[in-house]
Amino acid sequence: MKKNILNNYKPVKNTIIALALLSFSVVFSQKTKVSSKNTALFTSFSYTGNDAVYKENPLATNEFYSSILQGCYPDPSITRKGNDYYLVNSSFAMTPGVPIFHSTDMVNWKQIGHVLDRPAQLKVEDSGISAGIYAPHIIYNKYNDTFYMITTQFSGGFGNMVVKTKDPAKGWSDPIKLQFDGIDPSLFFDDNGKAYVIHNDAPPAGAALYEGHRVIKIWEYDLAADKIVQGSDKIIVDGGTDIKQKPIWIEGPHMYKKDGKYYLMCAEGGTGGWHSEVIFKGDSPKGTFTPAPGNPILTQRYFAKDRKDKVDWAGHADLVEGPGGKYYAVFLAVRPNDKDRVNTGRETFLLPVDWSGEWPVFENGLVPLKPKLKVPVGVKNQSGTNGYMPNGNFKFTDNFKSGKLDLRWIGIRGWRESFTTLSKDGLRISAFATNIKAKTPTSTLFYRQQHASFEAVTTINYQPKSANDLAGLVCYQNEGYNYTFGITKNEKNYFIVLQRTEKGISKLVASEKISLNGNIALKVTTVGDAYTFSYATDEKTFKNLGETVSGDILSTDVAGGFTGALIGLYATSGNDIKP
């Protein structure tokens, strides 16, 4: 992870779901006031992707898109039990935390829930959006038939922690705190019964040679007690592949054993344009580890900046043996928009890997990444059908009448159950006193932006009681960088307003007086960096508000951090927009 988070991180040294939710709601209500009078009814939502790369590269029947999870699904990790594959991602301050996906063929993925799905496991209510949960590693231990997920939680006093389960679809344990510093921990289970934790850390005090100098450290792990063995730690990589070249940000380590040798694969170069994946080999888990002569084994850093269908920042990978003994890697990468900005965040990509020789070779991992891959023999691409996650250009619709929220809806810092209610009429959001600029929970239900070009439309039935009330759509990178597009009141009149917030400073872009006679449709449309906001009082004849605005503030390039842009259904009784 990046240095701004590391410098602020001070690691801590020394289940019944219903009761956990109840106890959380009591604590939560002491911090956040819910307005029983100010509620907004959302009767529908639709999101439609419209990226040129998918139009220009349609799939044949034996193909699938290499970006298997579009939008903010970074730092993927994957494991296998028999014919079942499980994949997890970083979730930062999103609630629930750590989305988890299942597949039997590496092509078609269903979200089966979240690993951290209750307040006892995840405490991010006061967290920065790019704090919270970092780089989860999921692994199955065949020797005790148990799944583990180990991660760093930069919030709630957790630090490094592990949870475990016998069945990923049936919930995970409460967190077990682990007493070591650093980030990006992973577990390795050797075939002699021993277990280890590997992670990124700072060099010993006074030994840092340059900015970004990090080390990879290993500890023995006591499986019976779920704790590291104190005094067993050892640095196994110092700096990276060649410390003479001053490599930066060696992190995201994963260990594998093949043909009697131990392989250590890590990200190197930081999570931006110099990102890469490198690999080392040793005779034991504690080394000595020798870097591969062909490092890096995955990167996009050497190619023309203006290349077509650009995919960039590739790295932070994990390997798994797939169907038929073929290896695959999941990794993060980004798809910049027409202004070379990253609004969709770091996404999960997949590549086949040839590990028939001494070293794993990412197939086409050292050329500009292509948008499509061949499906394995006997596998049918079912993305977007039968409950499988869609990719490419797709449409997601929700009328909120299924009785439960789709797993793709998330909160930021606050749990969805604390402000949402589903009924036969749709989704009702009860407004908090906090507005979208708060660094505390807000009453906002978020959907990830998954395309550079998209259209999102919601229908809302809402009548604000005062100037403090507002409900509508937000386009959100974080509390200091966002657009708010909604309905509010000024004296006796109702208004549609559009506000831009940059560096925490808000500016009214446009406002227009309207009549409220029923449902109003709100729409945001993007073509790359160009965003337009429009509304329809008859749900079909849309009128633009504020002309075209830049999506720059919704990019990590401008706003910073590690998350992608989100689209939110939003209500507040703490509105400060004055039409």
Coordinates of C-alpha atoms in Angstrom, one line a residue:
M1 CA 0.0 0.0 0.0
K2 CA 1.0 3.6 -0.4
K3 CA 3.2 5.6 2.0
N4 CA 0.5 8.1 3.1
I5 CA -1.4 5.4 4.9
L6 CA 1.7 3.7 6.2
N7 CA 2.9 6.8 7.8
N8 CA -0.3 7.2 9.6
Y9 CA -0.6 3.6 10.7
K10 CA 0.2 2.7 14.3
P11 CA -0.4 -1.0 14.8
V12 CA -2.0 -2.2 18.0
K13 CA 0.4 -4.3 20.2
N14 CA -1.0 -5.6 22.9
T15 CA -21.5 -14.5 17.5
I16 CA -24.4 -14.1 17.4
I17 CA -25.2 -11.8 14.4
A18 CA -28.4 -10.5 15.7
L19 CA -27.0 -9.4 19.0
A20 CA -24.0 -7.9 17.3
L21 CA -26.2 -5.8 15.1
L22 CA -28.3 -4.8 18.0
S23 CA -25.3 -3.7 20.1
F24 CA -23.9 -1.8 17.1
S25 CA -27.2 0.1 16.5
V26 CA -27.2 1.3 20.1
V27 CA -23.7 2.6 19.8
F28 CA -24.3 3.9 16.3
S29 CA -27.5 5.9 17.3
Q30 CA -25.5 7.7 19.9
K31 CA -23.3 9.1 17.2
T32 CA -25.7 9.6 14.3
K33 CA -29.2 11.0 14.5
V34 CA -31.8 9.5 12.2
S35 CA -34.6 11.7 11.1
S36 CA -37.9 9.8 11.3
K37 CA -39.7 12.6 9.4
N38 CA -37.2 13.0 6.6
T39 CA -37.3 9.9 4.4
A40 CA -36.9 9.4 0.7
L41 CA -38.6 6.6 -1.3
F42 CA -36.5 5.3 -4.2
T43 CA -38.7 3.2 -6.5
S44 CA -36.1 2.1 -9.1
F45 CA -32.5 2.2 -10.1
S46 CA -30.8 1.3 -13.3
Y47 CA -27.1 1.4 -14.4
T48 CA -26.0 0.8 -18.0
G49 CA -22.4 0.5 -19.1
N50 CA -21.4 2.0 -22.5
D51 CA -17.6 1.6 -22.9
A52 CA -16.2 1.6 -26.4
V53 CA -13.7 -1.2 -25.7
Y54 CA -16.6 -3.7 -25.3
K55 CA -18.5 -2.4 -28.3
E56 CA -15.4 -2.8 -30.5
N57 CA -14.4 -6.2 -29.0
P58 CA -17.6 -8.3 -29.0
L59 CA -17.2 -11.8 -27.5
A60 CA -17.3 -15.0 -29.5
T61 CA -18.9 -18.0 -27.9
N62 CA -15.6 -19.3 -26.6
E63 CA -14.4 -16.0 -25.1
F64 CA -14.7 -13.9 -21.9
Y65 CA -13.5 -10.5 -20.8
S66 CA -10.3 -10.5 -18.8
S67 CA -11.6 -7.9 -16.4
I68 CA -13.7 -10.3 -14.4
L69 CA -14.8 -7.8 -11.8
Q70 CA -15.2 -4.3 -13.0
G71 CA -15.2 -1.3 -10.7
C72 CA -13.6 -1.0 -7.3
Y73 CA -12.6 -4.6 -6.6
P74 CA -8.9 -4.3 -5.9
D75 CA -6.2 -6.5 -4.4
P76 CA -7.7 -9.9 -5.4
S77 CA -6.8 -13.1 -3.6
I78 CA -8.0 -16.6 -4.6
T79 CA -8.0 -20.1 -3.2
R80 CA -9.4 -23.5 -4.1
K81 CA -11.0 -26.4 -2.4
G82 CA -11.6 -29.3 -4.8
N83 CA -13.6 -27.8 -7.7
D84 CA -14.6 -24.7 -5.8
Y85 CA -12.8 -21.4 -6.2
Y86 CA -13.2 -18.4 -3.8
L87 CA -12.0 -14.9 -4.5
V88 CA -11.9 -11.8 -2.2
N89 CA -11.1 -8.1 -2.5
S90 CA -10.1 -5.1 -0.4
S91 CA -13.0 -3.1 0.8
F92 CA -11.4 -0.2 2.8
A93 CA -14.3 1.7 4.6
M94 CA -17.1 -0.1 2.7
T95 CA -19.7 -2.0 4.6
P96 CA -20.1 -4.9 4.6
G97 CA -16.4 -5.7 4.2
V98 CA -14.4 -8.0 1.9
P99 CA -16.8 -9.2 -0.9
I100 CA -16.4 -12.9 -1.6
F101 CA -17.1 -14.6 -4.9
H102 CA -17.4 -18.3 -5.9
S103 CA -16.7 -20.1 -9.1
T104 CA -16.2 -23.6 -10.4
D105 CA -14.6 -22.8 -13.7
M106 CA -12.6 -19.5 -13.2
V107 CA -14.9 -17.7 -15.8
N108 CA -18.3 -17.4 -14.1
W109 CA -18.3 -15.8 -10.6
K110 CA -21.2 -15.4 -8.1
Q111 CA -21.0 -13.1 -5.1
I112 CA -21.9 -15.3 -2.1
G113 CA -21.7 -12.5 0.5
H114 CA -19.1 -10.6 2.4
V115 CA -16.5 -12.0 4.8
L116 CA -16.9 -9.2 7.3
D117 CA -20.6 -8.9 7.5
R118 CA -21.3 -7.7 11.0
P119 CA -20.1 -4.9 13.3
A120 CA -18.1 -7.2 15.6
Q121 CA -15.7 -7.9 12.6
L122 CA -15.5 -4.4 11.1
K123 CA -15.4 -1.0 12.8
V124 CA -14.9 1.7 10.2
E125 CA -17.4 4.3 11.3
D126 CA -14.7 6.9 11.9
S127 CA -12.4 5.6 9.2
G128 CA -11.0 7.5 6.2
I129 CA -12.5 6.0 3.0
S130 CA -9.0 4.6 2.0
A131 CA -8.4 3.1 5.5
G132 CA -10.3 0.1 6.8
I133 CA -9.6 -3.2 5.1
Y134 CA -6.4 -3.7 3.1
A135 CA -5.3 -6.6 0.9
P136 CA -7.2 -9.6 2.3
H137 CA -5.6 -13.0 1.6
I138 CA -7.9 -16.0 1.4
I139 CA -6.5 -19.5 1.7
Y140 CA -7.8 -23.0 2.3
N141 CA -5.8 -25.3 4.6
K142 CA -6.5 -28.9 3.5
Y143 CA -4.8 -30.3 6.6
N144 CA -7.6 -29.0 8.9
D145 CA -10.3 -28.4 6.3
T146 CA -10.5 -24.7 7.2
F147 CA -10.6 -21.4 5.2
Y148 CA -8.7 -18.4 6.5
M149 CA -8.9 -14.8 5.6
I150 CA -6.0 -12.6 6.9
T151 CA -5.9 -8.9 6.4
T152 CA -4.9 -5.5 7.9
Q153 CA -7.8 -3.4 9.3
F154 CA -6.7 0.3 9.6
S155 CA -9.6 1.1 12.0
G156 CA -11.3 0.0 15.2
G157 CA -8.1 -0.9 17.0
F158 CA -7.6 -4.1 15.0
G159 CA -4.3 -4.0 13.1
N160 CA -3.5 -7.3 11.5
M161 CA -6.2 -9.9 12.0
V162 CA -7.5 -13.3 10.8
V163 CA -11.0 -14.8 10.5
K164 CA -11.8 -18.4 9.6
T165 CA -14.6 -20.8 8.6
K166 CA -15.4 -24.3 7.5
D167 CA -17.7 -23.0 4.8
P168 CA -17.2 -19.5 3.2
A169 CA -20.9 -19.4 2.3
K170 CA -22.0 -19.8 5.9
G171 CA -20.2 -16.9 7.7
W172 CA -16.9 -16.3 9.3
S173 CA -15.5 -16.1 12.9
D174 CA -15.0 -13.0 14.9
P175 CA -11.5 -11.4 14.2
I176 CA -8.4 -12.7 16.0
K177 CA -5.9 -10.0 16.5
L178 CA -2.3 -10.8 15.5
Q179 CA 0.6 -9.2 17.3
F180 CA 2.9 -8.0 14.5
D181 CA 3.5 -4.7 12.7
G182 CA 3.3 -4.1 8.9
I183 CA 0.6 -4.7 6.3
D184 CA -0.5 -7.1 3.5
P185 CA -0.3 -10.3 5.5
S186 CA -0.8 -13.8 3.9
L187 CA -0.7 -17.3 5.3
F188 CA 1.2 -20.3 3.9
F189 CA 0.5 -23.9 5.0
D190 CA 3.4 -26.3 4.3
D191 CA 2.9 -30.0 3.7
N192 CA 4.8 -30.9 6.9
G193 CA 2.0 -29.3 9.0
K194 CA 3.8 -26.0 9.7
A195 CA 2.2 -22.7 9.0
Y196 CA 3.6 -19.2 8.4
V197 CA 2.6 -15.6 8.1
I198 CA 4.4 -13.5 5.4
H199 CA 3.9 -9.7 5.2
N200 CA 5.3 -6.3 4.2
D201 CA 7.1 -4.3 6.9
A202 CA 9.4 -1.4 7.4
P203 CA 13.2 -2.1 7.5
P204 CA 14.7 -2.3 11.0
A205 CA 14.9 1.1 12.8
G206 CA 17.5 3.3 11.1
A207 CA 18.1 0.9 8.2
A208 CA 15.8 2.5 5.6
L209 CA 18.0 3.4 2.6
Y210 CA 15.5 5.4 0.6
E211 CA 11.8 6.4 0.4
G212 CA 9.7 3.3 -0.4
H213 CA 12.3 0.9 1.0
R214 CA 10.3 -2.0 2.5
V215 CA 11.0 -5.6 3.4
I216 CA 9.1 -8.9 3.3
K217 CA 9.1 -10.7 6.7
I218 CA 8.0 -14.2 7.7
W219 CA 6.8 -15.6 11.1
E220 CA 6.0 -19.1 12.2
Y221 CA 2.3 -19.4 12.9
D222 CA 0.7 -21.5 15.7
L223 CA -2.4 -23.0 14.1
A224 CA -3.8 -24.3 17.3
A225 CA -3.6 -21.0 19.1
D226 CA -4.0 -18.8 16.0
K227 CA -1.1 -16.6 16.8
I228 CA 2.4 -15.9 15.6
V229 CA 5.4 -17.6 17.3
Q230 CA 7.2 -14.7 19.0
G231 CA 10.9 -14.5 18.1
S232 CA 10.5 -16.6 14.9
D233 CA 10.5 -13.6 12.5
K234 CA 13.0 -13.2 9.7
I235 CA 13.4 -10.8 6.8
I236 CA 13.4 -12.8 3.6
V237 CA 13.4 -10.0 1.0
D238 CA 15.1 -6.7 1.6
G239 CA 14.0 -3.9 -0.7
G240 CA 12.9 -6.0 -3.6
T241 CA 14.4 -7.8 -6.5
D242 CA 17.6 -5.8 -6.6
I243 CA 18.2 -3.4 -3.7
K244 CA 21.0 -1.7 -5.7
Q245 CA 18.3 -0.4 -8.0
K246 CA 16.3 1.0 -5.1
P247 CA 13.1 -0.9 -5.7
I248 CA 10.0 0.6 -4.0
W249 CA 7.0 -0.8 -2.1
I250 CA 7.7 -4.5 -2.1
E251 CA 4.3 -5.8 -0.8
G252 CA 1.4 -8.1 -1.2
P253 CA 3.5 -11.3 -0.7
H254 CA 2.1 -14.8 -1.4
M255 CA 4.0 -18.1 -1.0
Y256 CA 3.5 -21.3 -3.0
K257 CA 5.2 -24.7 -3.0
K258 CA 5.8 -26.5 -6.3
D259 CA 8.1 -29.4 -7.1
G260 CA 9.7 -29.2 -3.7
K261 CA 10.6 -25.5 -4.1
Y262 CA 9.1 -22.5 -2.3
Y263 CA 8.0 -19.5 -4.5
L264 CA 7.4 -16.0 -3.1
M265 CA 5.4 -13.7 -5.3
C266 CA 5.1 -10.0 -4.5
A267 CA 4.0 -6.7 -5.9
E268 CA 6.7 -4.1 -6.5
G269 CA 6.8 -0.5 -7.7
G270 CA 3.8 1.0 -5.9
T271 CA 0.2 0.7 -7.0
G272 CA 0.4 3.3 -9.8
G273 CA 2.1 3.4 -13.1
W274 CA 5.3 1.5 -12.1
H275 CA 3.3 -1.3 -10.5
S276 CA 4.5 -4.9 -11.3
E277 CA 4.6 -8.5 -10.0
V278 CA 7.9 -10.2 -9.2
I279 CA 8.8 -13.7 -8.0
F280 CA 11.6 -15.3 -6.0
K281 CA 12.5 -19.0 -5.3
G282 CA 14.0 -20.7 -2.2
D283 CA 14.7 -24.1 -0.7
S284 CA 12.7 -23.4 2.5
P285 CA 9.9 -20.9 3.6
K286 CA 12.6 -18.8 5.4
G287 CA 14.8 -18.6 2.3
T288 CA 17.3 -17.7 1.0
F289 CA 15.1 -16.4 -1.8
T290 CA 16.6 -15.7 -5.3
P291 CA 14.7 -13.5 -7.7
A292 CA 13.7 -14.8 -11.1
P293 CA 16.0 -13.7 -13.9
G294 CA 13.0 -12.5 -15.9
N295 CA 11.4 -10.2 -13.3
P296 CA 9.0 -8.6 -13.5
I297 CA 6.6 -11.4 -14.6
L298 CA 3.6 -9.0 -14.9
T299 CA 3.6 -5.2 -15.6
Q300 CA 2.2 -2.6 -18.0
R301 CA 4.7 0.1 -17.2
Y302 CA 6.8 -0.1 -20.4
F303 CA 4.2 0.7 -23.1
A304 CA 3.0 3.8 -24.9
K305 CA 0.7 6.0 -22.7
D306 CA -1.7 6.6 -25.6
R307 CA -2.1 2.9 -26.5
K308 CA -5.6 1.8 -27.5
D309 CA -7.9 0.0 -25.0
K310 CA -5.3 0.9 -22.3
V311 CA -5.1 -1.2 -19.2
D312 CA -2.5 0.0 -16.6
W313 CA -1.1 -0.4 -13.1
A314 CA -1.1 -4.2 -13.3
G315 CA 0.2 -6.1 -10.2
H316 CA -0.8 -7.4 -6.8
A317 CA -1.4 -10.9 -8.1
D318 CA -2.3 -14.3 -6.6
L319 CA -2.0 -17.7 -8.3
V320 CA -4.2 -20.8 -8.2
E321 CA -4.2 -24.1 -10.0
G322 CA -7.3 -24.1 -12.1
P323 CA -9.4 -26.7 -14.0
G324 CA -7.3 -29.4 -15.7
G325 CA -4.2 -28.4 -13.9
K326 CA -3.9 -25.1 -15.7
Y327 CA -2.7 -22.2 -13.5
Y328 CA -4.4 -18.8 -13.4
A329 CA -3.6 -15.5 -11.8
V330 CA -5.9 -12.8 -10.5
F331 CA -4.5 -9.3 -10.2
L332 CA -5.5 -5.7 -10.1
A333 CA -5.3 -3.2 -13.0
V334 CA -7.1 -0.1 -14.1
R335 CA -8.8 1.1 -17.2
P336 CA -8.3 4.9 -17.5
N337 CA -10.8 7.1 -19.2
D338 CA -10.3 9.5 -22.1
K339 CA -8.4 12.0 -19.9
D340 CA -6.2 9.2 -18.6
R341 CA -7.9 9.4 -15.2
V342 CA -8.9 6.5 -13.0
N343 CA -12.6 6.9 -12.0
T344 CA -13.6 3.2 -11.9
G345 CA -10.8 2.3 -9.5
R346 CA -8.6 -0.8 -9.4
E347 CA -10.4 -3.8 -10.9
T348 CA -9.9 -7.6 -10.8
F349 CA -8.3 -9.1 -14.0
L350 CA -7.4 -12.7 -14.8
L351 CA -4.7 -14.2 -16.9
P352 CA -3.7 -17.9 -17.6
V353 CA -0.3 -18.8 -16.4
D354 CA 2.1 -21.3 -17.8
W355 CA 3.9 -23.0 -15.0
S356 CA 5.3 -26.0 -16.8
G357 CA 8.8 -24.8 -16.3
E358 CA 10.9 -23.5 -13.4
W359 CA 9.1 -20.2 -13.2
P360 CA 5.4 -19.2 -13.7
V361 CA 4.9 -17.2 -16.9
F362 CA 1.9 -14.9 -17.2
E363 CA 0.6 -15.5 -20.7
N364 CA 0.7 -12.1 -22.4
G365 CA 1.6 -10.5 -19.0
L366 CA 4.4 -8.5 -20.5
V367 CA 2.6 -7.0 -23.5
P368 CA -0.3 -4.6 -23.6
L369 CA -3.2 -6.4 -22.0
K370 CA -6.0 -7.6 -24.3
P371 CA -9.7 -7.2 -23.4
K372 CA -10.6 -10.9 -24.1
L373 CA -9.5 -14.4 -23.2
K374 CA -10.4 -17.9 -24.4
V375 CA -12.6 -19.9 -22.0
P376 CA -11.2 -23.2 -20.8
V377 CA -12.3 -26.3 -22.8
G378 CA -15.8 -27.3 -21.8
V379 CA -16.7 -24.0 -20.0
K380 CA -19.5 -21.7 -21.1
N381 CA -19.4 -18.0 -20.5
Q382 CA -22.5 -17.2 -18.4
S383 CA -21.6 -13.8 -17.1
G384 CA -24.7 -11.7 -16.3
T385 CA -27.0 -14.7 -16.3
N386 CA -28.0 -17.3 -13.7
G387 CA -26.8 -15.1 -10.8
Y388 CA -23.3 -14.7 -12.2
M389 CA -21.5 -11.3 -12.1
P390 CA -21.8 -9.4 -15.4
N391 CA -18.9 -7.9 -17.2
G392 CA -18.4 -6.0 -20.5
N393 CA -21.3 -3.6 -21.2
F394 CA -24.2 -4.7 -19.1
K395 CA -27.3 -3.3 -17.4
F396 CA -28.1 -3.6 -13.8
T397 CA -31.7 -2.8 -12.6
D398 CA -33.3 -2.9 -9.2
N399 CA -36.9 -2.1 -8.2
F400 CA -36.1 -3.0 -4.6
K401 CA -39.0 -5.5 -4.4
S402 CA -37.0 -8.7 -3.9
G403 CA -37.2 -8.5 -0.1
K404 CA -33.5 -8.0 0.4
L405 CA -30.8 -5.7 -0.9
D406 CA -28.6 -6.9 -3.7
L407 CA -25.1 -7.7 -2.4
R408 CA -23.6 -5.1 -4.8
W409 CA -25.2 -2.3 -2.7
I410 CA -22.8 -1.1 0.0
G411 CA -22.5 1.6 2.7
I412 CA -19.5 3.7 3.5
R413 CA -18.6 3.6 7.2
G414 CA -22.3 2.9 8.1
W415 CA -24.2 -0.3 7.8
R416 CA -27.0 -0.5 5.3
E417 CA -29.5 -1.8 7.8
S418 CA -29.2 1.4 9.9
F419 CA -30.9 3.7 7.3
T420 CA -32.6 1.5 4.7
T421 CA -36.0 -0.2 4.7
L422 CA -37.5 -2.3 1.9
S423 CA -41.2 -2.6 1.2
K424 CA -43.6 -3.3 -1.7
D425 CA -43.2 0.4 -2.6
G426 CA -39.4 0.3 -3.0
L427 CA -36.4 1.4 -1.0
R428 CA -36.9 3.9 1.8
I429 CA -33.8 5.8 3.1
S430 CA -34.2 7.5 6.5
A431 CA -32.0 10.6 6.6
F432 CA -29.1 11.1 9.0
A433 CA -28.2 14.5 10.2
T434 CA -24.8 14.1 8.5
N435 CA -24.4 15.1 4.9
I436 CA -22.2 13.6 2.2
K437 CA -19.2 15.6 3.2
A438 CA -19.0 14.0 6.7
K439 CA -16.2 11.6 7.6
T440 CA -18.7 9.6 9.6
P441 CA -21.6 7.4 8.4
T442 CA -24.0 9.0 6.0
S443 CA -27.4 7.7 4.9
T444 CA -26.2 6.7 1.4
L445 CA -26.6 3.4 -0.4
F446 CA -23.7 3.1 -3.0
Y447 CA -23.2 1.2 -6.2
R448 CA -19.8 1.0 -7.8
Q449 CA -19.0 2.9 -11.0
Q450 CA -18.0 0.1 -13.4
H451 CA -17.5 1.9 -16.7
A452 CA -15.8 5.0 -18.0
S453 CA -19.0 5.7 -19.9
F454 CA -22.3 4.9 -18.3
E455 CA -25.9 6.0 -17.5
A456 CA -27.5 5.7 -14.1
V457 CA -31.1 6.6 -13.4
T458 CA -33.2 6.5 -10.3
T459 CA -36.8 7.4 -9.6
I460 CA -37.5 9.1 -6.3
N461 CA -40.7 10.1 -4.4
Y462 CA -39.6 12.8 -2.0
Q463 CA -40.9 16.0 -0.4
P464 CA -38.4 17.9 1.7
K465 CA -39.8 19.6 4.8
S466 CA -37.2 22.3 5.1
A467 CA -33.9 23.6 3.7
N468 CA -32.1 21.1 5.8
D469 CA -33.6 18.2 3.9
L470 CA -32.2 16.8 0.6
A471 CA -32.4 13.6 -1.3
G472 CA -31.2 12.4 -4.7
L473 CA -28.0 11.0 -6.3
V474 CA -24.4 11.5 -5.5
C475 CA -21.3 10.7 -7.5
Y476 CA -18.7 10.1 -4.9
Q477 CA -15.0 9.6 -4.7
N478 CA -14.8 10.5 -1.0
E479 CA -16.2 13.0 1.5
G480 CA -14.0 15.8 0.0
Y481 CA -14.6 15.1 -3.7
N482 CA -18.1 14.5 -5.0
Y483 CA -21.1 15.7 -6.8
T484 CA -24.5 16.0 -5.2
F485 CA -27.6 16.1 -7.4
G486 CA -30.9 16.2 -5.6
I487 CA -34.2 17.8 -4.4
T488 CA -34.3 20.4 -1.6
K489 CA -36.4 23.3 -0.4
N490 CA -35.9 27.0 0.1
E491 CA -38.7 28.8 2.0
K492 CA -41.9 27.6 0.2
N493 CA -40.2 26.5 -3.1
Y494 CA -38.7 23.2 -4.2
F495 CA -35.5 23.0 -6.2
I496 CA -33.3 20.6 -8.1
V497 CA -29.7 21.4 -7.2
L498 CA -26.2 20.3 -8.4
Q499 CA -23.2 20.9 -6.2
R500 CA -19.5 20.2 -6.8
T501 CA -17.2 19.5 -3.8
E502 CA -13.5 19.6 -4.3
K503 CA -10.9 19.5 -1.5
G504 CA -13.9 19.8 0.9
I505 CA -15.0 23.1 -0.6
S506 CA -18.4 23.1 -2.2
K507 CA -19.7 25.2 -5.0
L508 CA -23.3 25.3 -6.4
V509 CA -23.1 24.5 -10.1
A510 CA -26.8 25.1 -10.9
S511 CA -30.3 25.0 -9.4
E512 CA -33.8 25.2 -10.8
K513 CA -37.2 25.6 -9.2
I514 CA -39.5 22.7 -9.7
S515 CA -43.0 21.5 -8.8
L516 CA -43.4 18.3 -6.9
N517 CA -46.4 16.3 -8.1
G518 CA -45.1 12.7 -7.7
N519 CA -42.1 10.8 -8.8
I520 CA -39.0 12.5 -10.2
A521 CA -36.4 10.7 -12.2
L522 CA -32.7 11.7 -11.7
K523 CA -30.1 10.7 -14.3
V524 CA -26.3 11.0 -14.5
T525 CA -24.7 10.2 -17.9
T526 CA -20.9 10.0 -18.6
V527 CA -18.9 9.8 -21.7
G528 CA -15.4 9.4 -20.3
D529 CA -14.5 12.4 -18.2
A530 CA -17.7 14.4 -19.3
Y531 CA -20.6 14.0 -16.7
T532 CA -24.1 15.4 -17.3
F533 CA -26.9 15.5 -14.7
S534 CA -30.6 15.7 -15.8
Y535 CA -34.0 15.3 -14.3
A536 CA -37.6 14.5 -15.4
T537 CA -40.7 15.5 -13.5
D538 CA -42.7 13.1 -15.8
E539 CA -40.1 10.3 -15.5
K540 CA -39.3 10.4 -19.2
T541 CA -38.6 14.0 -20.6
F542 CA -35.2 14.8 -19.2
K543 CA -33.8 18.3 -18.7
N544 CA -30.1 18.9 -18.2
L545 CA -29.0 20.8 -15.1
G546 CA -25.6 22.5 -15.1
E547 CA -24.6 21.6 -18.6
T548 CA -21.5 19.3 -18.8
V549 CA -19.1 19.0 -15.8
S550 CA -15.7 17.3 -15.4
G551 CA -15.4 14.0 -13.7
D552 CA -11.9 14.9 -12.6
I553 CA -12.8 15.1 -8.9
L554 CA -14.1 11.5 -9.1
S555 CA -10.7 10.1 -10.1
T556 CA -8.0 8.9 -7.8
D557 CA -5.6 11.0 -9.8
V558 CA -7.2 14.2 -8.4
A559 CA -8.8 13.0 -5.2
G560 CA -6.1 10.5 -4.1
G561 CA -6.8 7.3 -2.2
F562 CA -7.3 3.7 -3.3
T563 CA -11.0 3.5 -4.1
G564 CA -13.1 3.9 -7.2
A565 CA -16.0 6.3 -7.8
L566 CA -19.4 5.3 -6.4
I567 CA -23.0 6.3 -7.3
G568 CA -25.1 6.8 -4.3
L569 CA -28.8 7.0 -3.4
Y570 CA -28.7 9.7 -0.7
A571 CA -30.9 11.5 1.8
T572 CA -29.8 13.9 4.5
S573 CA -31.4 16.2 7.1
G574 CA -28.0 18.1 7.3
N575 CA -28.2 19.7 3.8
D576 CA -26.1 22.9 3.3
I577 CA -26.8 23.5 -0.4
K578 CA -28.6 26.8 -0.9
P579 CA -30.3 27.3 -4.3

